[in-house]
Amino acid sequence: MLRVHFGEADLARTRLCATSDPLWDVAISLHRLQTRQGRWAYADWHRTTRRRLREKGLERAVRNVLLPLYPRGPYFPDFLTPFQASEGLDAGLEAVLATAPHRVRAEIGVLDRVEGAPPWAGRLAERGVREEFVRLLRAYHDVAVAPYEDEVQARVEAERAVRARALLDGGVEGMLAGLGPWARWERPVLHVDYHPAVDRDVRLEGRGMLLVPSYFNLQRPITFADPGLPPVLVCPLIHEPPAADLPDPPAATSADPPAASLAVLLGRARAVALHAVAQGATTGEIARAAGVSASSASRHATALRDAGLITSTRHGGSVLHTLTPVGASVLRAAARRTGAA
């Protein structure tokens, strides 16, 4: 169990990252390769990534170099996932390279005590060895993470839409209370389901916390082992089959008229529905935007979801619909065509 202690200043400084973090994606995707748990949620990724690693000649390096440094256990070195607040892969890899040698040695020592480190791991304190290691990280990212960036970002944006509604309804505490089955908010402490070998308190002491959504994280959040590092909680996204539509509470919404070309393609009501979903919309909000009944809106949402244009996530007593990468591309193409007309 992880217990995160919040003060008033921490609530004001807690935020949700706008993107996933590429090096956390590398780390947690490597965890996915080490377990069959939750394979249903990543079946296509697992099958395709295994094949690509073989084709690129990376399978042995991943097995012998990366997996031993990223064990799916209570600890792996913090320097492998530097805090960079979504500055991107290049900045993250530069931060790995810039890690002080004494810190690398210390964290590899912890890994050796907790999980067992490979005998060569201490050499990562040497700049040249770390440069070679960073090249391997980039190659793995290119194969296992980069091809899924659009899908990952769409899921992150859907998660942010859900959390934003919780924030508007109940403030930061409301957002924390609705994080999911892996967390329980009992003011002023967030109780987090963590690795069973870990029982720990994290005291934010005015620093706030950055919540980082992770597509590859299925079950339990992860944070830095070193309490002196900036507080980060890498959180699971919701992975579930498409939700059945549920009745929505009354709410007001508005949507700009969709592009005429989109209305011709989809029909006016369905085009309005897709346009409304661009900012996240419940079934009831789609109904009000399109001027149709709730049952009709539900059918439109189902058709758009079946076509791969939207995704649906349960949010309290309603279902929140957000765009997939394909849906976003359709809207962008329609907007460009309208602008050119």
mmCIF file of C-alpha atoms in Angstrom:
data_model
loop_
_atom_site.group_PDB
_atom_site.id
_atom_site.type_symbol
_atom_site.label_atom_id
_atom_site.label_comp_id
_atom_site.label_asym_id
_atom_site.label_seq_id
_atom_site.Cartn_x
_atom_site.Cartn_y
_atom_site.Cartn_z
ATOM 1 C CA MET A 1 0.000 0.000 0.000
ATOM 2 C CA LEU A 2 1.163 3.515 -0.829
ATOM 3 C CA ARG A 3 -0.214 6.393 1.231
ATOM 4 C CA VAL A 4 0.163 9.858 -0.304
ATOM 5 C CA HIS A 5 -0.303 12.682 2.215
ATOM 6 C CA PHE A 6 -1.714 15.926 0.793
ATOM 7 C CA GLY A 7 -1.777 19.396 2.314
ATOM 8 C CA GLU A 8 -3.780 22.355 1.025
ATOM 9 C CA ALA A 9 -0.835 23.546 -1.067
ATOM 10 C CA ASP A 10 -0.458 20.057 -2.557
ATOM 11 C CA LEU A 11 -4.082 20.001 -3.689
ATOM 12 C CA ALA A 12 -3.526 23.305 -5.464
ATOM 13 C CA ARG A 13 -0.389 21.974 -7.180
ATOM 14 C CA THR A 14 -1.641 18.566 -8.258
ATOM 15 C CA ARG A 15 -2.078 18.222 -12.006
ATOM 16 C CA LEU A 16 -2.697 15.638 -14.699
ATOM 17 C CA CYS A 17 -0.096 15.315 -17.435
ATOM 18 C CA ALA A 18 -1.350 16.051 -20.959
ATOM 19 C CA THR A 19 0.585 13.157 -22.508
ATOM 20 C CA SER A 20 2.102 9.892 -21.470
ATOM 21 C CA ASP A 21 5.833 9.896 -20.678
ATOM 22 C CA PRO A 22 7.901 8.010 -23.299
ATOM 23 C CA LEU A 23 10.407 6.543 -20.854
ATOM 24 C CA TRP A 24 7.686 5.421 -18.459
ATOM 25 C CA ASP A 25 6.006 3.887 -21.533
ATOM 26 C CA VAL A 26 9.270 2.047 -22.271
ATOM 27 C CA ALA A 27 9.535 0.822 -18.671
ATOM 28 C CA ILE A 28 5.951 -0.339 -18.266
ATOM 29 C CA SER A 29 5.737 -1.875 -21.743
ATOM 30 C CA LEU A 30 8.756 -3.973 -20.743
ATOM 31 C CA HIS A 31 6.719 -5.077 -17.729
ATOM 32 C CA ARG A 32 3.954 -6.139 -20.110
ATOM 33 C CA LEU A 33 6.440 -8.436 -21.878
ATOM 34 C CA GLN A 34 7.159 -10.158 -18.552
ATOM 35 C CA THR A 35 3.632 -11.282 -17.717
ATOM 36 C CA ARG A 36 0.559 -12.874 -19.212
ATOM 37 C CA GLN A 37 -1.625 -10.890 -16.814
ATOM 38 C CA GLY A 38 -3.977 -8.627 -18.724
ATOM 39 C CA ARG A 39 -2.829 -9.985 -22.078
ATOM 40 C CA TRP A 40 -6.385 -9.473 -23.393
ATOM 41 C CA ALA A 41 -5.906 -5.692 -23.238
ATOM 42 C CA TYR A 42 -2.650 -5.763 -25.225
ATOM 43 C CA ALA A 43 -3.002 -8.828 -27.470
ATOM 44 C CA ASP A 44 -2.330 -7.000 -30.740
ATOM 45 C CA TRP A 45 0.509 -4.944 -29.240
ATOM 46 C CA HIS A 46 2.158 -8.000 -27.711
ATOM 47 C CA ARG A 47 1.975 -10.080 -30.892
ATOM 48 C CA THR A 48 3.133 -7.267 -33.190
ATOM 49 C CA THR A 49 5.905 -6.032 -30.902
ATOM 50 C CA ARG A 50 7.364 -9.510 -30.474
ATOM 51 C CA ARG A 51 7.462 -9.888 -34.257
ATOM 52 C CA ARG A 52 9.029 -6.454 -34.813
ATOM 53 C CA LEU A 53 11.703 -7.081 -32.177
ATOM 54 C CA ARG A 54 12.678 -10.293 -33.987
ATOM 55 C CA GLU A 55 12.701 -8.568 -37.376
ATOM 56 C CA LYS A 56 14.908 -5.735 -36.060
ATOM 57 C CA GLY A 57 17.309 -8.134 -34.345
ATOM 58 C CA LEU A 58 16.495 -6.655 -30.924
ATOM 59 C CA GLU A 59 15.000 -9.692 -29.216
ATOM 60 C CA ARG A 60 18.235 -10.820 -27.516
ATOM 61 C CA ALA A 61 19.215 -7.308 -26.391
ATOM 62 C CA VAL A 62 15.770 -6.759 -24.889
ATOM 63 C CA ARG A 63 15.920 -10.107 -23.081
ATOM 64 C CA ASN A 64 19.509 -9.794 -21.832
ATOM 65 C CA VAL A 65 19.850 -6.038 -21.252
ATOM 66 C CA LEU A 66 16.509 -4.300 -20.807
ATOM 67 C CA LEU A 67 14.358 -6.842 -18.973
ATOM 68 C CA PRO A 68 16.907 -7.378 -16.147
ATOM 69 C CA LEU A 69 17.037 -3.608 -15.518
ATOM 70 C CA TYR A 70 13.237 -3.195 -15.538
ATOM 71 C CA PRO A 71 11.986 -6.135 -13.447
ATOM 72 C CA ARG A 72 8.279 -6.331 -12.849
ATOM 73 C CA GLY A 73 8.743 -6.116 -9.104
ATOM 74 C CA PRO A 74 8.920 -3.624 -6.260
ATOM 75 C CA TYR A 75 11.934 -1.737 -7.642
ATOM 76 C CA PHE A 76 13.795 -0.637 -10.724
ATOM 77 C CA PRO A 77 16.250 2.310 -10.875
ATOM 78 C CA ASP A 78 14.727 5.786 -10.837
ATOM 79 C CA PHE A 79 17.318 7.207 -13.227
ATOM 80 C CA LEU A 80 15.777 5.119 -16.022
ATOM 81 C CA THR A 81 12.596 7.249 -15.888
ATOM 82 C CA PRO A 82 13.830 10.803 -15.219
ATOM 83 C CA PHE A 83 11.328 13.472 -14.227
ATOM 84 C CA GLN A 84 10.902 15.693 -17.286
ATOM 85 C CA ALA A 85 7.239 16.818 -17.275
ATOM 86 C CA SER A 86 6.421 15.571 -20.790
ATOM 87 C CA GLU A 87 9.401 17.125 -22.546
ATOM 88 C CA GLY A 88 9.661 14.150 -24.878
ATOM 89 C CA LEU A 89 11.865 11.185 -25.662
ATOM 90 C CA ASP A 90 14.998 13.137 -26.594
ATOM 91 C CA ALA A 91 14.947 15.128 -23.356
ATOM 92 C CA GLY A 92 14.387 11.949 -21.363
ATOM 93 C CA LEU A 93 17.296 10.130 -22.976
ATOM 94 C CA GLU A 94 19.544 13.152 -22.437
ATOM 95 C CA ALA A 95 18.564 13.096 -18.765
ATOM 96 C CA VAL A 96 19.513 9.404 -18.546
ATOM 97 C CA LEU A 97 22.884 10.238 -20.088
ATOM 98 C CA ALA A 98 23.383 13.159 -17.685
ATOM 99 C CA THR A 99 22.776 11.079 -14.547
ATOM 100 C CA ALA A 100 25.657 11.394 -12.106
ATOM 101 C CA PRO A 101 27.785 8.198 -11.985
ATOM 102 C CA HIS A 102 27.483 7.931 -8.191
ATOM 103 C CA ARG A 103 23.690 7.920 -8.478
ATOM 104 C CA VAL A 104 23.763 5.218 -11.170
ATOM 105 C CA ARG A 105 25.990 3.039 -8.983
ATOM 106 C CA ALA A 106 23.796 3.606 -5.918
ATOM 107 C CA GLU A 107 20.556 2.722 -7.712
ATOM 108 C CA ILE A 108 22.053 -0.329 -9.403
ATOM 109 C CA GLY A 109 23.158 -1.386 -5.920
ATOM 110 C CA VAL A 110 19.564 -1.114 -4.677
ATOM 111 C CA LEU A 111 18.370 -3.116 -7.685
ATOM 112 C CA ASP A 112 20.937 -5.810 -6.888
ATOM 113 C CA ARG A 113 19.776 -6.057 -3.264
ATOM 114 C CA VAL A 114 16.056 -6.039 -4.071
ATOM 115 C CA GLU A 115 15.800 -7.961 -7.343
ATOM 116 C CA GLY A 116 19.296 -9.012 -8.391
ATOM 117 C CA ALA A 117 21.161 -6.976 -11.009
ATOM 118 C CA PRO A 118 23.118 -8.443 -13.916
ATOM 119 C CA PRO A 119 26.898 -8.392 -13.280
ATOM 120 C CA TRP A 120 27.526 -5.834 -16.019
ATOM 121 C CA ALA A 121 24.942 -3.309 -14.755
ATOM 122 C CA GLY A 122 27.442 -1.337 -12.650
ATOM 123 C CA ARG A 123 29.215 -0.329 -15.851
ATOM 124 C CA LEU A 124 26.251 1.906 -16.680
ATOM 125 C CA ALA A 125 28.013 4.483 -14.509
ATOM 126 C CA GLU A 126 30.449 4.852 -17.427
ATOM 127 C CA ARG A 127 29.334 7.436 -19.966
ATOM 128 C CA GLY A 128 30.244 5.319 -22.998
ATOM 129 C CA VAL A 129 28.299 2.300 -21.767
ATOM 130 C CA ARG A 130 25.315 4.508 -20.970
ATOM 131 C CA GLU A 131 25.421 5.992 -24.488
ATOM 132 C CA GLU A 132 25.182 2.480 -25.946
ATOM 133 C CA PHE A 133 22.344 1.702 -23.540
ATOM 134 C CA VAL A 134 20.455 4.849 -24.584
ATOM 135 C CA ARG A 135 20.726 3.808 -28.238
ATOM 136 C CA LEU A 136 19.085 0.518 -27.292
ATOM 137 C CA LEU A 137 16.319 2.364 -25.434
ATOM 138 C CA ARG A 138 15.629 4.480 -28.514
ATOM 139 C CA ALA A 139 15.567 1.421 -30.769
ATOM 140 C CA TYR A 140 13.144 -0.347 -28.438
ATOM 141 C CA HIS A 141 10.930 2.761 -28.235
ATOM 142 C CA ASP A 142 10.835 2.978 -32.033
ATOM 143 C CA VAL A 143 9.571 -0.604 -32.244
ATOM 144 C CA ALA A 144 7.354 -0.997 -29.177
ATOM 145 C CA VAL A 145 6.009 2.462 -28.341
ATOM 146 C CA ALA A 146 6.239 4.882 -31.282
ATOM 147 C CA PRO A 147 3.891 2.924 -33.606
ATOM 148 C CA TYR A 148 1.158 3.216 -30.965
ATOM 149 C CA GLU A 149 1.565 6.898 -30.114
ATOM 150 C CA ASP A 150 -1.707 8.006 -31.742
ATOM 151 C CA GLU A 151 -3.685 5.302 -29.961
ATOM 152 C CA VAL A 152 -1.942 6.039 -26.661
ATOM 153 C CA GLN A 153 -2.628 9.777 -26.950
ATOM 154 C CA ALA A 154 -6.286 9.185 -27.785
ATOM 155 C CA ARG A 155 -6.639 7.064 -24.648
ATOM 156 C CA VAL A 156 -4.818 9.689 -22.576
ATOM 157 C CA GLU A 157 -7.137 12.420 -23.850
ATOM 158 C CA ALA A 158 -10.159 10.263 -23.048
ATOM 159 C CA GLU A 159 -8.815 9.793 -19.524
ATOM 160 C CA ARG A 160 -8.227 13.528 -19.166
ATOM 161 C CA ALA A 161 -11.795 14.215 -20.292
ATOM 162 C CA VAL A 162 -13.096 11.921 -17.543
ATOM 163 C CA ARG A 163 -10.824 13.469 -14.904
ATOM 164 C CA ALA A 164 -11.662 17.001 -16.030
ATOM 165 C CA ARG A 165 -15.344 16.364 -15.400
ATOM 166 C CA ALA A 166 -14.564 15.006 -11.942
ATOM 167 C CA LEU A 167 -12.445 18.110 -11.317
ATOM 168 C CA LEU A 168 -15.236 20.466 -12.398
ATOM 169 C CA ASP A 169 -17.776 18.617 -10.281
ATOM 170 C CA GLY A 170 -15.731 18.165 -7.116
ATOM 171 C CA GLY A 171 -12.431 20.021 -7.375
ATOM 172 C CA VAL A 172 -9.080 18.269 -7.010
ATOM 173 C CA GLU A 173 -10.429 16.161 -4.149
ATOM 174 C CA GLY A 174 -13.287 15.011 -6.367
ATOM 175 C CA MET A 175 -10.787 14.050 -9.056
ATOM 176 C CA LEU A 176 -8.671 12.129 -6.538
ATOM 177 C CA ALA A 177 -11.766 10.386 -5.192
ATOM 178 C CA GLY A 178 -12.684 9.185 -8.678
ATOM 179 C CA LEU A 179 -9.295 7.939 -9.815
ATOM 180 C CA GLY A 180 -10.374 4.340 -9.986
ATOM 181 C CA PRO A 181 -10.428 1.006 -8.217
ATOM 182 C CA TRP A 182 -6.728 1.283 -7.470
ATOM 183 C CA ALA A 183 -7.054 4.349 -5.193
ATOM 184 C CA ARG A 184 -9.170 5.502 -2.253
ATOM 185 C CA TRP A 185 -9.331 9.124 -1.116
ATOM 186 C CA GLU A 186 -9.701 9.661 2.634
ATOM 187 C CA ARG A 187 -8.849 13.272 3.206
ATOM 188 C CA PRO A 188 -5.998 14.165 3.406
ATOM 189 C CA VAL A 189 -4.526 10.822 2.310
ATOM 190 C CA LEU A 190 -4.728 9.042 -1.046
ATOM 191 C CA HIS A 191 -4.473 5.291 -0.404
ATOM 192 C CA VAL A 192 -3.010 3.628 -3.488
ATOM 193 C CA ASP A 193 -2.958 -0.059 -4.341
ATOM 194 C CA TYR A 194 0.744 -0.718 -4.847
ATOM 195 C CA HIS A 195 3.120 -3.636 -5.215
ATOM 196 C CA PRO A 196 2.365 -6.031 -2.326
ATOM 197 C CA ALA A 197 5.997 -5.968 -1.174
ATOM 198 C CA VAL A 198 5.831 -2.195 -0.594
ATOM 199 C CA ASP A 199 4.217 -0.399 2.357
ATOM 200 C CA ARG A 200 5.158 3.260 2.232
ATOM 201 C CA ASP A 201 4.114 6.834 3.031
ATOM 202 C CA VAL A 202 4.802 9.699 0.624
ATOM 203 C CA ARG A 203 4.546 13.173 2.155
ATOM 204 C CA LEU A 204 4.191 15.821 -0.525
ATOM 205 C CA GLU A 205 5.016 18.759 1.779
ATOM 206 C CA GLY A 206 3.781 21.458 -0.571
ATOM 207 C CA ARG A 207 5.276 20.022 -3.764
ATOM 208 C CA GLY A 208 1.993 18.741 -5.202
ATOM 209 C CA MET A 209 1.902 15.688 -7.440
ATOM 210 C CA LEU A 210 2.010 15.071 -11.171
ATOM 211 C CA LEU A 211 -0.378 12.311 -12.282
ATOM 212 C CA VAL A 212 0.996 10.651 -15.422
ATOM 213 C CA PRO A 213 -1.469 8.459 -17.360
ATOM 214 C CA SER A 214 0.108 5.319 -18.768
ATOM 215 C CA TYR A 215 -1.463 3.240 -21.534
ATOM 216 C CA PHE A 216 0.696 0.220 -20.668
ATOM 217 C CA ASN A 217 -0.086 0.316 -16.947
ATOM 218 C CA LEU A 218 -2.979 -2.031 -16.327
ATOM 219 C CA GLN A 219 -3.252 -2.648 -12.606
ATOM 220 C CA ARG A 220 -1.207 -0.636 -10.086
ATOM 221 C CA PRO A 221 0.324 2.858 -10.140
ATOM 222 C CA ILE A 222 4.088 3.364 -9.899
ATOM 223 C CA THR A 223 6.107 6.174 -8.360
ATOM 224 C CA PHE A 224 9.759 6.965 -7.758
ATOM 225 C CA ALA A 225 11.503 5.006 -5.022
ATOM 226 C CA ASP A 226 13.562 8.040 -3.969
ATOM 227 C CA PRO A 227 11.344 10.339 -1.830
ATOM 228 C CA GLY A 228 13.557 13.294 -2.726
ATOM 229 C CA LEU A 229 12.525 13.221 -6.387
ATOM 230 C CA PRO A 230 9.545 15.261 -7.635
ATOM 231 C CA PRO A 231 6.315 13.460 -6.670
ATOM 232 C CA VAL A 232 4.939 11.537 -9.632
ATOM 233 C CA LEU A 233 2.223 8.888 -9.775
ATOM 234 C CA VAL A 234 2.114 6.903 -13.025
ATOM 235 C CA CYS A 235 -1.503 5.786 -13.265
ATOM 236 C CA PRO A 236 -3.308 3.003 -15.142
ATOM 237 C CA LEU A 237 -5.715 3.952 -17.885
ATOM 238 C CA ILE A 238 -9.104 2.293 -18.002
ATOM 239 C CA HIS A 239 -9.031 -0.825 -20.162
ATOM 240 C CA GLU A 240 -12.445 -2.335 -20.699
ATOM 241 C CA PRO A 241 -14.654 -3.499 -23.561
ATOM 242 C CA PRO A 242 -16.814 -0.726 -25.070
ATOM 243 C CA ALA A 243 -19.353 0.308 -22.457
ATOM 244 C CA ALA A 244 -23.069 -0.058 -22.950
ATOM 245 C CA ASP A 245 -24.834 3.265 -23.029
ATOM 246 C CA LEU A 246 -26.401 4.331 -19.759
ATOM 247 C CA PRO A 247 -28.902 7.111 -18.993
ATOM 248 C CA ASP A 248 -27.183 10.442 -18.567
ATOM 249 C CA PRO A 249 -27.978 13.179 -16.080
ATOM 250 C CA PRO A 250 -29.263 16.459 -17.515
ATOM 251 C CA ALA A 251 -26.548 18.790 -18.706
ATOM 252 C CA ALA A 252 -26.233 21.658 -21.124
ATOM 253 C CA THR A 253 -23.921 21.591 -24.112
ATOM 254 C CA SER A 254 -23.430 23.231 -27.457
ATOM 255 C CA ALA A 255 -21.577 22.306 -30.600
ATOM 256 C CA ASP A 256 -20.581 24.239 -33.682
ATOM 257 C CA PRO A 257 -22.215 23.065 -36.903
ATOM 258 C CA PRO A 258 -20.189 20.280 -38.519
ATOM 259 C CA ALA A 259 -18.605 20.714 -41.916
ATOM 260 C CA ALA A 260 -21.111 20.251 -44.732
ATOM 261 C CA SER A 261 -18.980 17.493 -46.297
ATOM 262 C CA LEU A 262 -19.093 15.547 -43.046
ATOM 263 C CA ALA A 263 -22.868 15.845 -42.865
ATOM 264 C CA VAL A 264 -23.129 14.473 -46.409
ATOM 265 C CA LEU A 265 -20.923 11.515 -45.486
ATOM 266 C CA LEU A 266 -22.438 10.604 -42.125
ATOM 267 C CA GLY A 267 -25.810 12.296 -42.084
ATOM 268 C CA ARG A 268 -26.451 15.503 -40.165
ATOM 269 C CA ALA A 269 -27.264 13.986 -36.755
ATOM 270 C CA ARG A 270 -24.289 11.625 -36.767
ATOM 271 C CA ALA A 271 -21.950 14.385 -37.978
ATOM 272 C CA VAL A 272 -23.147 16.626 -35.128
ATOM 273 C CA ALA A 273 -22.594 13.725 -32.720
ATOM 274 C CA LEU A 274 -19.017 13.251 -33.901
ATOM 275 C CA HIS A 275 -18.385 16.993 -33.637
ATOM 276 C CA ALA A 276 -19.801 17.067 -30.081
ATOM 277 C CA VAL A 277 -17.555 14.208 -29.024
ATOM 278 C CA ALA A 278 -14.461 16.236 -29.963
ATOM 279 C CA GLN A 279 -14.418 17.746 -26.455
ATOM 280 C CA GLY A 280 -15.868 14.670 -24.770
ATOM 281 C CA ALA A 281 -19.633 14.218 -24.531
ATOM 282 C CA THR A 282 -22.106 11.959 -22.781
ATOM 283 C CA THR A 283 -24.947 10.306 -24.670
ATOM 284 C CA GLY A 284 -27.345 12.881 -23.245
ATOM 285 C CA GLU A 285 -25.133 15.726 -24.452
ATOM 286 C CA ILE A 286 -24.991 14.193 -27.924
ATOM 287 C CA ALA A 287 -28.810 14.016 -27.901
ATOM 288 C CA ARG A 288 -29.127 17.693 -26.990
ATOM 289 C CA ALA A 289 -26.487 18.789 -29.518
ATOM 290 C CA ALA A 290 -28.113 16.835 -32.357
ATOM 291 C CA GLY A 291 -31.700 17.524 -31.291
ATOM 292 C CA VAL A 292 -32.586 13.830 -31.117
ATOM 293 C CA SER A 293 -33.897 11.482 -28.429
ATOM 294 C CA ALA A 294 -31.569 9.729 -25.995
ATOM 295 C CA SER A 295 -32.220 6.382 -27.687
ATOM 296 C CA SER A 296 -31.324 7.844 -31.103
ATOM 297 C CA ALA A 297 -28.181 9.410 -29.667
ATOM 298 C CA SER A 298 -27.237 6.040 -28.218
ATOM 299 C CA ARG A 299 -27.626 4.426 -31.649
ATOM 300 C CA HIS A 300 -25.514 7.156 -33.270
ATOM 301 C CA ALA A 301 -22.800 6.680 -30.635
ATOM 302 C CA THR A 302 -22.839 2.934 -31.169
ATOM 303 C CA ALA A 303 -22.492 3.363 -34.933
ATOM 304 C CA LEU A 304 -19.597 5.806 -34.530
ATOM 305 C CA ARG A 305 -17.909 3.495 -32.026
ATOM 306 C CA ASP A 306 -18.364 0.451 -34.282
ATOM 307 C CA ALA A 307 -16.765 2.471 -37.104
ATOM 308 C CA GLY A 308 -13.738 3.159 -34.902
ATOM 309 C CA LEU A 309 -14.374 6.930 -34.741
ATOM 310 C CA ILE A 310 -15.078 7.233 -31.009
ATOM 311 C CA THR A 311 -14.377 5.349 -27.809
ATOM 312 C CA SER A 312 -16.630 5.154 -24.758
ATOM 313 C CA THR A 313 -15.735 5.072 -21.062
ATOM 314 C CA ARG A 314 -17.948 4.756 -18.016
ATOM 315 C CA HIS A 315 -17.989 7.882 -15.845
ATOM 316 C CA GLY A 316 -20.195 7.563 -12.792
ATOM 317 C CA GLY A 317 -23.743 6.986 -13.970
ATOM 318 C CA SER A 318 -23.049 8.011 -17.546
ATOM 319 C CA VAL A 319 -20.855 7.058 -20.481
ATOM 320 C CA LEU A 320 -18.327 9.578 -21.776
ATOM 321 C CA HIS A 321 -17.522 9.409 -25.489
ATOM 322 C CA THR A 322 -14.229 10.735 -26.895
ATOM 323 C CA LEU A 323 -12.560 10.635 -30.300
ATOM 324 C CA THR A 324 -10.197 7.923 -31.473
ATOM 325 C CA PRO A 325 -7.208 8.966 -33.647
ATOM 326 C CA VAL A 326 -9.293 8.007 -36.706
ATOM 327 C CA GLY A 327 -12.227 10.135 -35.544
ATOM 328 C CA ALA A 328 -9.951 13.096 -34.911
ATOM 329 C CA SER A 329 -8.429 12.705 -38.381
ATOM 330 C CA VAL A 330 -11.896 12.664 -39.966
ATOM 331 C CA LEU A 331 -12.821 15.920 -38.208
ATOM 332 C CA ARG A 332 -9.529 17.579 -39.149
ATOM 333 C CA ALA A 333 -9.899 16.552 -42.799
ATOM 334 C CA ALA A 334 -13.464 17.896 -42.903
ATOM 335 C CA ALA A 335 -12.365 21.191 -41.321
ATOM 336 C CA ARG A 336 -9.511 21.588 -43.835
ATOM 337 C CA ARG A 337 -11.869 20.919 -46.732
ATOM 338 C CA THR A 338 -14.337 23.492 -45.428
ATOM 339 C CA GLY A 339 -11.553 26.054 -44.999
ATOM 340 C CA ALA A 340 -10.389 25.496 -48.553
ATOM 341 C CA ALA A 341 -13.876 25.844 -50.008
#
